[in-house]
Short mmCIF file of C-alpha atoms in Angstrom, two decimals:
data_model
loop_
_atom_site.label_atom_id
_atom_site.label_comp_id
_atom_site.label_asym_id
_atom_site.label_seq_id
_atom_site.Cartn_x
_atom_site.Cartn_y
_atom_site.Cartn_z
CA MET A 1 42.97 -27.98 -5.41
CA ALA A 2 45.89 -25.94 -6.72
CA GLY A 3 47.23 -23.44 -4.22
CA LYS A 4 44.41 -24.42 -1.82
CA GLU A 5 42.28 -21.69 -3.43
CA VAL A 6 39.45 -22.21 -5.89
CA PHE A 7 37.42 -19.71 -7.86
CA THR A 8 35.64 -19.88 -11.17
CA ASP A 9 36.66 -17.81 -14.17
CA ILE A 10 33.41 -15.92 -14.58
CA PRO A 11 33.70 -12.28 -15.71
CA GLN A 12 33.35 -9.85 -12.83
CA ARG A 13 31.98 -6.35 -12.43
CA LYS A 14 33.80 -3.50 -10.73
CA ILE A 15 33.25 -3.59 -7.00
CA GLY A 16 30.96 -1.20 -5.19
CA GLU A 17 30.51 -2.93 -1.91
CA LYS A 18 27.79 -3.31 0.65
CA CYS A 19 28.91 -6.67 1.95
CA ALA A 20 28.60 -9.26 4.71
CA VAL A 21 31.33 -10.80 6.84
CA PHE A 22 31.09 -13.89 9.02
CA GLY A 23 33.58 -15.83 11.10
CA ILE A 24 33.43 -18.79 13.46
CA TYR A 25 35.97 -20.62 15.64
CA ASP A 26 34.89 -24.01 16.97
CA THR A 27 36.91 -24.71 20.12
CA LYS A 28 35.17 -28.07 20.78
CA GLY A 29 35.26 -29.53 17.27
CA SER A 30 31.52 -30.21 17.38
CA LEU A 31 30.45 -28.31 14.26
CA ASP A 32 30.63 -28.84 10.53
CA ILE A 33 32.42 -25.53 10.21
CA ALA A 34 32.10 -24.99 6.46
CA ARG A 35 28.37 -25.77 6.36
CA THR A 36 27.78 -23.59 9.41
CA THR A 37 29.60 -20.70 7.74
CA ALA A 38 27.60 -21.18 4.55
CA ARG A 39 24.37 -21.09 6.59
CA GLY A 40 25.53 -17.87 8.24
CA LEU A 41 26.32 -16.32 4.87
CA HIS A 42 22.94 -17.42 3.55
CA ALA A 43 21.25 -15.50 6.38
CA LEU A 44 23.30 -12.47 5.31
CA GLN A 45 22.50 -12.88 1.59
CA HIS A 46 20.66 -9.53 1.50
CA ARG A 47 23.97 -7.72 2.07
CA GLY A 48 25.54 -9.09 -1.10
CA GLN A 49 24.26 -11.14 -4.01
CA GLU A 50 27.13 -11.00 -6.48
CA ALA A 51 29.61 -13.47 -5.02
CA SER A 52 30.37 -15.51 -1.94
CA GLY A 53 33.45 -17.13 -0.45
CA ILE A 54 34.74 -19.08 2.53
CA SER A 55 38.23 -19.62 3.88
CA SER A 56 38.71 -22.38 6.47
CA SER A 57 41.70 -23.58 8.44
CA ASP A 58 42.66 -26.85 10.15
CA GLY A 59 45.55 -25.20 11.99
CA ASN A 60 48.05 -26.06 9.28
CA THR A 61 46.59 -24.81 6.00
CA ILE A 62 44.05 -22.23 4.88
CA TYR A 63 41.61 -23.51 2.26
CA THR A 64 39.56 -21.07 0.16
CA TYR A 65 36.63 -21.45 -2.19
CA LYS A 66 34.93 -18.42 -3.74
CA ARG A 67 33.06 -17.58 -6.91
CA ARG A 68 30.28 -15.51 -8.41
CA GLY A 69 26.70 -16.30 -7.47
CA LEU A 70 24.32 -16.60 -4.53
CA VAL A 71 25.39 -18.55 -1.45
CA ASN A 72 23.31 -21.61 -2.33
CA GLN A 73 24.76 -21.60 -5.83
CA VAL A 74 28.38 -21.17 -4.77
CA PHE A 75 28.22 -23.81 -2.03
CA ASP A 76 26.07 -26.33 -3.88
CA ASP A 77 27.62 -29.71 -3.09
CA GLU A 78 25.36 -31.86 -5.27
CA ASP A 79 28.19 -32.26 -7.77
CA PRO A 80 31.39 -33.00 -5.79
CA ALA A 81 33.43 -32.56 -8.96
CA ILE A 82 32.61 -28.84 -8.74
CA PHE A 83 32.31 -28.28 -5.01
CA SER A 84 32.24 -30.31 -1.83
CA PHE A 85 32.30 -29.08 1.76
CA ASP A 86 35.20 -31.48 2.21
CA MET A 87 37.21 -28.88 0.29
CA LEU A 88 36.92 -26.61 3.35
CA PRO A 89 38.18 -28.66 6.33
CA GLY A 90 39.07 -27.35 9.76
CA ASN A 91 37.53 -25.92 12.90
CA ARG A 92 37.58 -22.25 12.00
CA ALA A 93 36.42 -20.22 9.00
CA ILE A 94 35.62 -16.76 7.72
CA GLY A 95 33.18 -15.94 4.95
CA HIS A 96 32.08 -13.04 2.78
CA ASN A 97 29.15 -12.05 0.59
CA ARG A 98 29.97 -9.45 -2.03
CA TYR A 99 27.75 -6.75 -3.44
CA ALA A 100 28.68 -4.90 -6.62
CA THR A 101 26.58 -2.63 -8.78
CA SER A 102 28.96 -1.08 -11.31
CA ARG A 103 28.40 -2.38 -14.82
CA ALA A 104 32.05 -2.02 -15.82
CA SER A 105 33.75 -5.36 -16.32
CA PHE A 106 37.25 -5.98 -15.03
CA ILE A 107 39.88 -8.69 -14.82
CA LYS A 108 38.15 -11.97 -14.20
CA GLY A 109 38.63 -13.73 -10.90
CA CYS A 110 39.93 -10.74 -8.93
CA HIS A 111 38.48 -8.82 -5.98
CA LEU A 112 36.50 -11.79 -4.68
CA GLN A 113 36.71 -12.31 -0.93
CA PRO A 114 38.01 -13.64 1.39
CA VAL A 115 41.31 -12.26 0.09
CA ILE A 116 44.10 -14.82 0.35
CA ASP A 117 47.81 -14.63 -0.52
CA GLU A 118 49.63 -17.17 -2.64
CA GLU A 119 51.34 -18.70 0.40
CA ASN A 120 48.01 -19.11 2.25
CA VAL A 121 49.27 -17.18 5.26
CA LEU A 122 46.33 -14.85 5.76
CA ALA A 123 42.67 -14.67 4.69
CA ALA A 124 40.68 -11.46 5.11
CA ALA A 125 37.19 -10.09 4.42
CA HIS A 126 35.77 -6.61 4.70
CA ASN A 127 32.47 -4.75 4.89
CA GLY A 128 33.01 -1.04 4.39
CA ASN A 129 35.22 1.25 2.38
CA GLU A 130 38.46 3.18 2.67
CA PRO A 131 37.65 6.49 0.93
CA ASP A 132 41.20 7.75 1.42
CA LEU A 133 43.95 5.18 0.86
CA GLU A 134 46.81 7.66 1.11
CA SER A 135 48.09 6.42 4.51
CA ILE A 136 48.09 2.78 3.42
CA ALA A 137 49.66 3.59 0.05
CA LYS A 138 52.44 5.63 1.68
CA PHE A 139 53.16 2.81 4.12
CA LEU A 140 53.31 0.18 1.36
CA ASP A 141 55.52 2.42 -0.76
CA GLU A 142 57.96 2.79 2.15
CA ARG A 143 58.01 -0.99 2.65
CA GLY A 144 58.42 -1.66 -1.06
CA VAL A 145 55.18 -3.66 -1.22
CA ASP A 146 53.41 -3.82 -4.59
CA TYR A 147 49.75 -2.79 -4.38
CA GLN A 148 49.01 -2.04 -8.02
CA ASN A 149 45.53 -3.10 -9.20
CA LYS A 150 44.46 -3.83 -5.62
CA ASN A 151 41.26 -2.51 -4.07
CA ASP A 152 41.01 -1.24 -0.50
CA THR A 153 40.42 -4.67 1.07
CA GLU A 154 43.43 -6.13 -0.75
CA MET A 155 45.60 -3.19 0.32
CA MET A 156 44.53 -3.75 3.94
CA HIS A 157 45.38 -7.44 3.49
CA VAL A 158 48.91 -6.85 2.17
CA THR A 159 49.50 -4.32 4.94
CA LEU A 160 48.71 -6.94 7.57
CA LEU A 161 50.72 -9.51 5.67
CA ASP A 162 53.78 -7.25 5.72
CA PHE A 163 53.63 -6.95 9.52
CA ILE A 164 53.18 -10.73 9.85
CA LYS A 165 56.14 -11.45 7.59
CA ARG A 166 58.23 -9.21 9.87
CA GLY A 167 57.36 -11.36 12.88
CA ALA A 168 54.08 -10.02 14.22
CA SER A 169 51.18 -12.24 15.21
CA LEU A 170 47.87 -11.56 13.49
CA ALA A 171 46.57 -9.66 16.51
CA GLU A 172 49.78 -7.62 16.71
CA ALA A 173 49.59 -6.89 12.98
CA MET A 174 46.00 -5.70 13.34
CA GLU A 175 46.97 -3.41 16.18
CA GLN A 176 49.82 -1.88 14.19
CA ALA A 177 47.81 -1.57 10.97
CA TYR A 178 44.76 -0.04 12.63
CA ARG A 179 46.32 3.43 12.63
CA LEU A 180 46.60 3.22 8.82
CA PHE A 181 42.99 2.21 8.24
CA LYS A 182 41.10 5.50 7.94
CA GLY A 183 37.70 4.53 6.56
CA ALA A 184 34.66 2.51 7.59
CA PHE A 185 35.25 -1.17 8.21
CA SER A 186 33.98 -4.26 9.88
CA PHE A 187 37.06 -6.29 9.02
CA ILE A 188 37.83 -9.93 9.77
CA ALA A 189 41.03 -11.91 9.20
CA MET A 190 42.23 -15.45 9.87
CA ASP A 191 45.56 -17.24 9.98
CA ASP A 192 46.37 -20.76 11.21
CA GLU A 193 46.03 -19.69 14.84
CA GLN A 194 43.45 -16.94 15.23
CA ILE A 195 40.42 -15.17 13.89
CA VAL A 196 40.62 -11.43 14.55
CA GLY A 197 37.93 -8.84 13.92
CA ILE A 198 38.20 -5.05 14.11
CA ARG A 199 35.66 -2.27 13.73
CA ASP A 200 36.33 1.33 12.78
CA LYS A 201 36.27 4.06 15.41
CA CYS A 202 32.69 5.05 14.53
CA GLY A 203 31.18 1.61 14.01
CA ILE A 204 29.68 2.68 10.68
CA ARG A 205 28.79 -0.90 9.66
CA PRO A 206 27.19 -3.43 12.06
CA PHE A 207 29.32 -6.17 13.63
CA SER A 208 28.06 -8.64 16.24
CA ILE A 209 29.47 -11.34 18.51
CA GLY A 210 27.64 -14.60 19.20
CA ARG A 211 28.21 -18.00 20.76
CA LEU A 212 27.13 -21.45 19.61
CA ASN A 213 27.94 -24.67 21.49
CA GLY A 214 31.18 -23.21 22.81
CA SER A 215 32.05 -21.66 19.44
CA TYR A 216 32.44 -17.91 19.00
CA ILE A 217 30.97 -16.13 15.99
CA LEU A 218 31.52 -12.75 14.38
CA SER A 219 28.72 -11.65 12.05
CA SER A 220 27.67 -8.54 10.17
CA GLU A 221 24.15 -8.87 11.59
CA THR A 222 22.37 -10.64 14.42
CA CYS A 223 19.94 -12.38 12.05
CA ALA A 224 22.68 -14.90 11.18
CA LEU A 225 23.04 -15.73 14.87
CA ASP A 226 19.32 -16.35 15.13
CA ILE A 227 19.29 -18.64 12.10
CA LEU A 228 22.10 -20.71 13.62
CA ASN A 229 20.37 -20.75 17.03
CA ALA A 230 23.40 -18.98 18.48
CA ASN A 231 23.29 -16.62 21.43
CA TYR A 232 23.90 -12.95 20.79
CA ILE A 233 26.55 -11.66 23.21
CA ARG A 234 27.08 -8.05 22.15
CA ASP A 235 28.30 -5.86 19.32
CA VAL A 236 31.94 -5.30 18.55
CA ASN A 237 32.54 -1.81 19.92
CA PRO A 238 33.79 1.00 17.70
CA GLY A 239 37.59 0.93 17.79
CA GLU A 240 37.69 -2.56 19.30
CA MET A 241 39.70 -5.64 18.29
CA VAL A 242 38.23 -9.08 19.05
CA ILE A 243 40.53 -12.12 19.06
CA ILE A 244 39.24 -15.70 18.92
CA ASP A 245 41.54 -18.69 19.29
CA GLU A 246 41.74 -22.04 21.06
CA HIS A 247 41.58 -20.27 24.42
CA GLY A 248 38.28 -18.51 23.63
CA LEU A 249 37.50 -14.85 23.03
CA ARG A 250 39.26 -11.75 24.27
CA SER A 251 39.25 -8.16 23.14
CA THR A 252 41.14 -4.91 23.41
CA SER A 253 40.52 -1.30 22.50
CA LEU A 254 42.66 0.04 19.66
CA GLY A 255 41.61 3.63 20.17
CA GLU A 256 38.85 5.89 21.36
CA GLY A 257 35.57 5.08 19.64
CA HIS A 258 32.22 6.79 19.29
CA GLN A 259 29.24 4.94 17.86
CA ARG A 260 27.95 6.39 14.55
CA LEU A 261 26.10 3.53 12.83
CA ASP A 262 25.01 4.33 9.27
CA VAL A 263 21.37 5.38 9.51
CA PHE A 264 20.71 3.57 6.21
CA GLU A 265 21.23 0.28 8.04
CA PHE A 266 17.91 1.04 9.75
CA ILE A 267 16.23 2.45 6.67
CA TYR A 268 17.16 -0.15 4.07
CA PHE A 269 20.33 -2.25 4.37
CA ALA A 270 19.87 -4.48 7.41
CA ARG A 271 17.47 -7.42 7.54
CA PRO A 272 14.19 -6.57 9.35
CA ASP A 273 14.75 -9.29 11.95
CA SER A 274 18.21 -8.01 12.93
CA MET A 275 18.90 -5.96 16.05
CA LEU A 276 20.80 -2.69 15.74
CA LEU A 277 21.67 -0.60 18.79
CA GLY A 278 19.06 -2.51 20.75
CA LYS A 279 16.28 -1.87 18.20
CA ARG A 280 14.56 -4.46 16.01
CA VAL A 281 15.02 -3.10 12.49
CA GLY A 282 11.60 -4.10 11.12
CA LEU A 283 9.78 -2.46 14.03
CA ALA A 284 11.72 0.76 13.48
CA ARG A 285 10.64 0.75 9.83
CA THR A 286 7.01 0.20 10.73
CA GLU A 287 7.23 3.10 13.18
CA LEU A 288 8.68 5.30 10.42
CA GLY A 289 5.57 4.45 8.39
CA ARG A 290 3.37 5.51 11.30
CA VAL A 291 5.27 8.77 11.67
CA SER A 292 4.84 9.38 7.95
CA ALA A 293 1.08 8.87 8.28
CA ARG A 294 0.94 11.42 11.09
CA GLU A 295 2.96 14.05 9.25
CA MET A 296 2.09 13.58 5.56
CA LYS A 297 -1.02 14.26 3.52
CA HIS A 298 -3.42 11.36 3.01
CA ASN A 299 -4.65 12.66 -0.38
CA ASN A 300 -8.12 11.07 0.11
CA ALA A 301 -6.42 7.80 -0.74
CA ASP A 302 -8.26 4.52 -1.20
CA ILE A 303 -5.27 2.23 -0.50
CA VAL A 304 -1.64 2.32 0.58
CA ILE A 305 0.85 -0.08 -0.99
CA GLY A 306 4.55 -0.71 -0.51
CA VAL A 307 7.26 -1.30 -3.08
CA PRO A 308 8.27 -4.85 -2.12
CA ASP A 309 10.10 -5.90 -0.17
CA SER A 310 11.74 -2.93 1.48
CA GLY A 311 8.71 -0.65 1.32
CA THR A 312 6.29 -3.14 2.88
CA PRO A 313 6.86 -2.44 6.62
CA TYR A 314 6.58 1.29 5.95
CA ALA A 315 3.28 0.80 4.13
CA ILE A 316 1.93 -1.37 6.95
CA GLY A 317 2.83 1.29 9.52
CA PHE A 318 1.26 4.03 7.39
CA SER A 319 -1.91 1.98 7.06
CA GLN A 320 -2.09 1.19 10.79
CA GLU A 321 -1.77 4.85 11.74
CA SER A 322 -3.94 6.38 9.01
CA GLY A 323 -6.68 3.77 8.74
CA ILE A 324 -6.19 3.66 4.97
CA PRO A 325 -6.38 -0.01 3.90
CA TYR A 326 -3.09 -1.70 3.12
CA ALA A 327 -3.13 -3.66 -0.14
CA GLU A 328 -0.65 -5.76 -2.06
CA GLY A 329 -0.71 -3.73 -5.24
CA LEU A 330 2.69 -4.87 -6.47
CA VAL A 331 3.84 -8.49 -6.49
CA LYS A 332 7.57 -9.20 -6.58
CA ASN A 333 9.11 -12.10 -8.46
CA ARG A 334 11.81 -13.18 -6.01
CA TYR A 335 13.48 -15.49 -8.49
CA THR A 336 14.62 -13.05 -11.16
CA GLY A 337 18.04 -12.45 -9.62
CA ARG A 338 20.19 -9.51 -10.65
CA SER A 339 20.20 -8.33 -14.23
CA PHE A 340 23.43 -8.02 -16.22
CA GLN A 341 21.84 -6.03 -19.03
CA LYS A 342 23.25 -2.72 -20.18
CA PRO A 343 22.16 0.08 -17.83
CA ASP A 344 20.17 2.04 -20.42
CA LYS A 345 16.61 3.17 -19.75
CA SER A 346 14.88 0.47 -21.78
CA SER A 347 16.81 -2.42 -20.21
CA ARG A 348 16.27 -1.05 -16.71
CA GLU A 349 12.54 -0.95 -17.42
CA VAL A 350 12.58 -4.55 -18.64
CA GLU A 351 14.41 -5.56 -15.45
CA ILE A 352 11.95 -3.79 -13.14
CA ARG A 353 8.91 -5.12 -15.00
CA ALA A 354 10.34 -8.62 -14.66
CA LYS A 355 10.57 -8.17 -10.90
CA LEU A 356 7.37 -6.21 -10.12
CA ASN A 357 3.90 -6.85 -11.42
CA PRO A 358 0.94 -4.57 -10.58
CA VAL A 359 -2.37 -6.16 -9.55
CA ARG A 360 -4.97 -4.46 -11.71
CA GLU A 361 -7.98 -5.48 -9.62
CA VAL A 362 -6.39 -3.89 -6.55
CA LEU A 363 -5.32 -0.68 -8.28
CA TYR A 364 -8.03 0.07 -10.83
CA ASN A 365 -9.70 3.47 -10.33
CA LYS A 366 -7.99 3.91 -6.95
CA ILE A 367 -6.14 6.81 -5.41
CA VAL A 368 -2.94 5.02 -4.41
CA LEU A 369 -0.33 5.95 -1.81
CA VAL A 370 3.00 4.26 -2.56
CA GLU A 371 5.24 3.86 0.50
CA ASP A 372 8.97 3.27 0.11
CA ASP A 373 12.08 3.51 2.25
CA SER A 374 14.02 6.02 0.15
CA MET A 375 14.38 7.56 -3.29
CA VAL A 376 17.89 7.74 -4.74
CA ARG A 377 17.92 8.12 -8.53
CA ALA A 378 14.12 7.81 -8.86
CA THR A 379 14.53 5.51 -11.88
CA VAL A 380 12.50 2.74 -10.25
CA ALA A 381 9.88 5.21 -9.00
CA GLY A 382 9.29 6.54 -12.50
CA ILE A 383 8.83 3.08 -13.99
CA VAL A 384 6.62 1.92 -11.11
CA THR A 385 4.46 5.02 -11.43
CA ALA A 386 3.89 4.27 -15.12
CA MET A 387 3.05 0.65 -14.29
CA LEU A 388 0.49 1.70 -11.67
CA ARG A 389 -1.19 4.08 -14.11
CA GLU A 390 -1.27 1.38 -16.77
CA ALA A 391 -3.03 -0.84 -14.22
CA GLY A 392 -5.73 1.82 -13.83
CA ALA A 393 -4.65 3.80 -10.76
CA ARG A 394 -6.49 7.12 -10.75
CA GLU A 395 -3.84 8.98 -8.75
CA VAL A 396 -0.35 7.98 -7.58
CA HIS A 397 1.18 9.68 -4.54
CA TRP A 398 4.61 8.64 -3.24
CA LYS A 399 5.32 8.75 0.50
CA ILE A 400 9.02 8.29 1.31
CA SER A 401 9.66 7.49 4.97
CA SER A 402 13.12 9.05 4.99
CA SER A 403 14.51 12.42 4.02
CA ARG A 404 15.91 13.38 0.66
CA VAL A 405 19.27 11.74 -0.10
CA ARG A 406 21.44 14.70 -1.01
CA ASN A 407 25.00 13.43 -0.56
CA PRO A 408 26.92 10.37 -1.82
CA ASP A 409 28.08 7.60 0.50
CA PHE A 410 31.79 6.92 0.95
CA TYR A 411 31.59 4.23 3.63
CA GLY A 412 30.94 1.08 1.66
CA ILE A 413 27.69 1.60 -0.24
CA ASP A 414 27.72 2.12 -3.97
CA THR A 415 25.54 5.23 -4.26
CA PRO A 416 25.62 7.48 -7.33
CA SER A 417 27.56 10.69 -7.63
CA GLN A 418 25.76 13.72 -6.24
CA SER A 419 24.70 14.82 -9.71
CA GLU A 420 22.68 11.60 -10.06
CA LEU A 421 20.88 11.92 -6.71
CA ILE A 422 17.35 13.08 -7.47
CA GLY A 423 17.03 14.80 -4.08
CA ALA A 424 20.29 16.73 -4.32
CA ASP A 425 18.83 19.62 -6.30
CA LYS A 426 15.18 18.84 -7.07
CA CYS A 427 12.37 19.73 -4.69
CA PRO A 428 9.47 17.27 -4.11
CA LYS A 429 7.28 19.00 -6.70
CA GLU A 430 10.01 18.76 -9.33
CA ILE A 431 10.61 15.12 -8.43
CA SER A 432 6.91 14.28 -8.79
CA GLU A 433 6.89 15.86 -12.24
CA TYR A 434 10.06 13.97 -13.15
CA ILE A 435 8.61 10.55 -12.26
CA GLY A 436 5.08 11.31 -13.50
CA ALA A 437 3.39 11.06 -10.10
CA ASP A 438 0.68 13.28 -8.65
CA SER A 439 2.87 14.10 -5.65
CA VAL A 440 5.96 13.08 -3.71
CA GLU A 441 6.52 13.65 -0.01
CA PHE A 442 9.60 12.95 2.07
CA LEU A 443 9.72 12.59 5.82
CA GLU A 444 11.35 15.52 7.54
CA TYR A 445 14.84 14.77 8.82
CA ASP A 446 14.06 15.30 12.51
CA SER A 447 10.94 13.15 12.19
CA MET A 448 13.00 10.39 10.55
CA ILE A 449 15.43 10.31 13.48
CA ARG A 450 12.55 10.32 15.96
CA GLY A 451 10.84 7.46 14.14
CA ILE A 452 13.97 5.30 14.22
CA GLY A 453 14.09 5.78 17.97
CA VAL A 454 17.87 6.07 18.32
CA ALA A 455 19.74 9.21 19.37
CA GLU A 456 21.07 11.15 16.39
CA SER A 457 24.48 11.25 18.09
CA LEU A 458 24.76 7.45 17.62
CA LEU A 459 24.09 7.58 13.87
CA SER A 460 26.02 8.50 10.75
CA THR A 461 23.64 10.62 8.66
CA SER A 462 26.04 11.73 5.94
CA SER A 463 23.72 10.88 3.03
CA PHE A 464 21.16 13.31 4.44
CA THR A 465 23.27 15.94 6.21
CA GLY A 466 26.71 15.95 4.58
CA ASP A 467 28.22 15.26 8.01
CA TYR A 468 30.89 12.58 7.53
CA PRO A 469 32.13 11.37 10.94
CA ILE A 470 35.22 9.74 9.41
CA ASP A 471 37.30 12.02 7.22
CA ILE A 472 36.89 11.18 3.53
CA GLY A 473 40.12 12.90 2.48
CA LYS A 474 40.36 13.88 -1.18
CA ARG A 475 36.77 12.77 -1.78
CA TRP A 476 35.57 16.10 -0.35
CA GLY A 477 36.33 17.63 -3.75
CA GLU A 478 33.75 15.45 -5.50
CA PHE A 479 30.58 17.10 -4.17
CA VAL A 480 29.02 20.01 -2.27
CA PRO A 481 27.68 18.90 1.15
CA LYS A 482 23.95 19.53 1.47
CA ARG A 483 21.50 19.01 4.30
CA ALA A 484 18.10 17.42 3.76
CA ASN A 485 15.03 19.36 4.82
#
């Protein structure tokens, strides 16, 4: 295993991350650390389907294996000539699932995580985004460190590495580098002694702490703890650093923090069985469906359906509150994977039709309410509307249990530019005409917050309000902030 790092030479696509991070330190030596990490990443598969990687350490060497594909594909040990868990020895590990949506290809083999240097000193993984890299770039320029062709995670990695090479421990390096990291991050790093996790001052992305048989775990979501039968301890606090080593877990505050979790974690990103801010995500989504039923028109509908899978809990809640029967009008093929076709209209339609199939007997001659979590470009909504009409639906009315997305995200989610956001400039009537539906309704902003059941002050609502709790620097020039109705 040359250089202790392995990845396959499969062409990549430009990163646009909504990712998962996971780390575990086994102080008792009772766990198969690599398999446990792979199981944790599998539970977090929804946060990234493009690539997966694990770095492990035995206290002397860091071993890394990463490549494109789903977790079960990357860590398939049926052919030891390709991969074996024996390639990842040790009692501590960090892992990463990567999500990328840009169709542009780039240099093969780069930008996969965990990031590791040639000397195997430091491995790092990141969920989030640094919208303004000016502070890091200035620091690296002053130190004479090359950061050309590196993304934000890799620039954070070389920053830490520079402090370490000058004599700092990993925890000390994190503390010194924290002032340079200006964006949203749940960030995890590992050397031969420690695993250290930090969270940005607003806690934009989720980050949890768990314990399993004396081992400490850091995970993007609590669902991974449940799958491993680990105990949830608490969340990493905004602005906090958590250090795990042979002595156990300790933490310190790196600066004043104020919780502002991305509201889209509740609406779409997080797994329904995860806990966020003390709320079960799936129950919050069902409640949003109920709120929608109380505040939206029912259009004399015969049935309410969801766009699977994300729209299903909303549709169930709408049905429960309204009394309109819930029906499975769309069936999802869960084995199609992600398409690598060109992003033109015809290929997108082929992709969607491969994933969703309308049930004619359920839809024929019916007035159909279609519940979904959000509407971004409305490309899918237009194709689904056409499919429902082809299946015989008499009327198609969309009920979106969140407000109009009017602003781009700069905190780690690959959303389109503002000009591509259907809700940025079009009203619901114009949107319904655009997608060929009979009507489109969005949940009012205040009702959306009430349905989630978490104080607005604890949430980042930038996609809806244009209020960005962490400064986005030069990115302000890319759009005009708008507030959803």
